[in-house]
Amino acid sequence: MAIQLQQALPDLPIGIAAMTDRSLPVLMPTTDRTLFERTVRQSLAVNEPPPSQLYKNRATTFDALIPLVGSRFYTKGVRRRLLIVYTDGESAKPSALSFTLQRRVTPVFVHVWMPGERIYNHGRVDPRYHADPASAAALATIAKSTIVSGGIATKNPYQ
């Protein structure tokens, strides 16, 4: 989906960051289509970056987005900043996210989730993970609390 978006907006610099309980910029915003495509295909994976802490339930937290907003990930002087987050919506409850994102960036959350999904660790099914059917509602709550205008999209990536 990210590659399709970049192809639809070829003149718009688009960057890539990965997140779990922290964000990792993977590609600074660029209009280079080949570089963007290669980065998506070669650099993004489940639990990458690996969580910095041991976790009981969810490794991901949307608080990990906060450093992206205040960092130099966005070009200085850009008036409109968009943050598109492709996520399963399964996250620990965020703390200060709404106050940090509002008016600094417009987030759009794209829910990519499917019942029965599994996570694999070293080629084996992770028995601790179970797809959370409440993730769409949780993500909608996060989206409502963080945006002045924008929204949430739901997409089954397997269609």
Tab-separated table of C-alpha atoms in Angstrom:
chain	number	residue	atom	x	y	z
A	1	MET	CA	0.000	0.000	0.000
A	2	ALA	CA	2.872	2.380	0.749
A	3	ILE	CA	4.389	1.732	-2.668
A	4	GLN	CA	1.031	2.409	-4.346
A	5	LEU	CA	0.726	5.672	-2.428
A	6	GLN	CA	4.220	6.773	-3.440
A	7	GLN	CA	3.483	5.922	-7.081
A	8	ALA	CA	0.278	7.973	-6.945
A	9	LEU	CA	2.172	10.992	-5.533
A	10	PRO	CA	5.522	10.861	-7.382
A	11	ASP	CA	6.418	14.532	-6.799
A	12	LEU	CA	5.817	14.412	-3.045
A	13	PRO	CA	8.826	13.491	-0.885
A	14	ILE	CA	7.833	10.474	1.212
A	15	GLY	CA	9.904	8.889	3.969
A	16	ILE	CA	9.678	5.625	5.842
A	17	ALA	CA	9.949	4.864	9.539
A	18	ALA	CA	9.359	1.604	11.375
A	19	MET	CA	8.080	1.357	14.925
A	20	THR	CA	7.430	-0.919	17.852
A	21	ASP	CA	8.019	0.785	21.202
A	22	ARG	CA	10.360	3.215	19.410
A	23	SER	CA	10.590	4.702	15.950
A	24	LEU	CA	13.408	4.062	13.540
A	25	PRO	CA	13.667	6.311	10.473
A	26	VAL	CA	14.486	3.961	7.623
A	27	LEU	CA	14.399	6.395	4.694
A	28	MET	CA	14.328	10.172	4.856
A	29	PRO	CA	11.684	11.764	2.596
A	30	THR	CA	12.555	11.322	-1.068
A	31	THR	CA	10.951	11.357	-4.506
A	32	ASP	CA	13.224	8.542	-5.726
A	33	ARG	CA	10.727	5.822	-6.634
A	34	THR	CA	13.280	3.002	-6.923
A	35	LEU	CA	14.902	3.801	-3.583
A	36	PHE	CA	11.519	4.010	-1.873
A	37	GLU	CA	10.360	0.682	-3.313
A	38	ARG	CA	13.584	-1.136	-2.401
A	39	THR	CA	13.481	0.242	1.110
A	40	VAL	CA	9.899	-0.926	1.661
A	41	ARG	CA	10.643	-4.397	0.337
A	42	GLN	CA	13.973	-4.904	2.120
A	43	SER	CA	13.693	-3.006	5.390
A	44	LEU	CA	10.244	-3.459	6.876
A	45	ALA	CA	9.308	-6.494	8.972
A	46	VAL	CA	7.352	-7.536	12.056
A	47	ASN	CA	9.063	-6.482	15.312
A	48	GLU	CA	11.532	-4.259	13.480
A	49	PRO	CA	13.013	-2.434	15.142
A	50	PRO	CA	12.942	-5.007	17.914
A	51	PRO	CA	11.306	-3.707	21.081
A	52	SER	CA	13.785	-2.061	23.441
A	53	GLN	CA	12.051	-3.580	26.492
A	54	LEU	CA	10.598	-6.948	27.360
A	55	TYR	CA	6.846	-6.833	26.984
A	56	LYS	CA	3.961	-8.849	28.356
A	57	ASN	CA	1.143	-8.064	25.932
A	58	ARG	CA	1.928	-5.581	23.175
A	59	ALA	CA	5.350	-4.553	21.895
A	60	THR	CA	3.977	-1.602	19.946
A	61	THR	CA	3.076	1.754	21.404
A	62	PHE	CA	1.890	4.756	19.421
A	63	ASP	CA	3.960	6.939	21.751
A	64	ALA	CA	6.824	5.837	19.488
A	65	LEU	CA	5.464	8.300	16.894
A	66	ILE	CA	6.180	11.322	19.105
A	67	PRO	CA	9.911	11.615	18.274
A	68	LEU	CA	9.126	11.635	14.541
A	69	VAL	CA	6.986	14.742	14.906
A	70	GLY	CA	9.638	16.775	16.715
A	71	SER	CA	12.646	15.402	14.841
A	72	ARG	CA	14.205	16.438	11.574
A	73	PHE	CA	12.326	13.696	9.766
A	74	TYR	CA	10.216	16.438	8.192
A	75	THR	CA	11.931	19.152	6.150
A	76	LYS	CA	12.208	22.436	8.017
A	77	GLY	CA	9.679	25.014	6.869
A	78	VAL	CA	7.181	22.520	5.425
A	79	ARG	CA	3.741	23.901	6.227
A	80	ARG	CA	1.733	20.699	5.901
A	81	ARG	CA	3.027	17.495	7.397
A	82	LEU	CA	1.304	14.167	6.940
A	83	LEU	CA	2.006	11.020	8.913
A	84	ILE	CA	0.507	7.841	7.452
A	85	VAL	CA	0.665	4.935	9.871
A	86	TYR	CA	0.044	1.431	8.524
A	87	THR	CA	-0.749	-0.628	11.605
A	88	ASP	CA	-2.667	-3.571	12.972
A	89	GLY	CA	-3.823	-1.203	15.710
A	90	GLU	CA	-2.651	-3.561	18.427
A	91	SER	CA	-0.821	-1.267	20.792
A	92	ALA	CA	-0.238	-0.474	24.409
A	93	LYS	CA	-2.326	2.525	25.445
A	94	PRO	CA	-0.599	5.779	24.414
A	95	SER	CA	0.080	8.443	27.008
A	96	ALA	CA	0.790	11.908	25.584
A	97	LEU	CA	0.202	11.232	21.909
A	98	SER	CA	-2.804	13.469	21.336
A	99	PHE	CA	-1.170	16.569	22.799
A	100	THR	CA	2.027	16.029	20.838
A	101	LEU	CA	0.612	15.367	17.373
A	102	GLN	CA	-2.202	17.907	17.223
A	103	ARG	CA	-1.533	20.811	14.880
A	104	ARG	CA	2.052	19.692	14.201
A	105	VAL	CA	1.245	16.841	11.838
A	106	THR	CA	-1.889	15.318	10.373
A	107	PRO	CA	-1.915	11.590	11.087
A	108	VAL	CA	-3.829	9.084	8.999
A	109	PHE	CA	-4.061	5.621	10.492
A	110	VAL	CA	-4.522	2.729	8.053
A	111	HIS	CA	-5.770	-0.393	9.795
A	112	VAL	CA	-4.153	-3.461	8.224
A	113	TRP	CA	-5.442	-6.408	10.168
A	114	MET	CA	-7.121	-9.716	9.590
A	115	PRO	CA	-8.695	-12.255	11.974
A	116	GLY	CA	-6.453	-15.226	12.654
A	117	GLU	CA	-3.190	-13.451	11.881
A	118	ARG	CA	-0.062	-14.940	13.413
A	119	ILE	CA	3.394	-13.622	14.260
A	120	TYR	CA	6.460	-15.742	13.687
A	121	ASN	CA	9.663	-15.689	15.736
A	122	HIS	CA	12.597	-17.499	14.158
A	123	GLY	CA	10.257	-19.378	11.823
A	124	ARG	CA	7.904	-20.539	14.586
A	125	VAL	CA	4.448	-19.263	15.469
A	126	ASP	CA	4.581	-16.984	18.502
A	127	PRO	CA	2.124	-18.660	20.935
A	128	ARG	CA	1.773	-15.432	22.966
A	129	TYR	CA	0.229	-13.501	20.069
A	130	HIS	CA	-3.441	-13.603	19.177
A	131	ALA	CA	-5.070	-11.204	16.702
A	132	ASP	CA	-7.132	-8.680	18.640
A	133	PRO	CA	-10.608	-8.063	17.161
A	134	ALA	CA	-10.900	-4.905	19.294
A	135	SER	CA	-7.959	-3.310	17.473
A	136	ALA	CA	-10.156	-1.366	15.017
A	137	ALA	CA	-12.075	0.304	17.838
A	138	ALA	CA	-8.865	1.030	19.766
A	139	LEU	CA	-7.263	2.553	16.673
A	140	ALA	CA	-10.363	4.666	16.003
A	141	THR	CA	-10.102	6.034	19.549
A	142	ILE	CA	-6.446	6.929	19.013
A	143	ALA	CA	-7.237	8.554	15.667
A	144	LYS	CA	-10.043	10.652	17.174
A	145	SER	CA	-7.842	11.842	20.023
A	146	THR	CA	-4.905	12.859	17.831
A	147	ILE	CA	-6.358	14.680	14.888
A	148	VAL	CA	-8.039	17.927	14.105
A	149	SER	CA	-8.734	16.712	10.566
A	150	GLY	CA	-7.740	13.408	9.040
A	151	GLY	CA	-8.903	9.945	9.865
A	152	ILE	CA	-8.640	6.227	9.843
A	153	ALA	CA	-8.906	3.861	6.935
A	154	THR	CA	-9.534	0.143	7.200
A	155	LYS	CA	-7.890	-2.123	4.676
A	156	ASN	CA	-7.480	-5.863	4.521
A	157	PRO	CA	-3.963	-6.221	3.050
A	158	TYR	CA	-4.776	-9.698	1.823
A	159	GLN	CA	-7.517	-8.637	-0.601
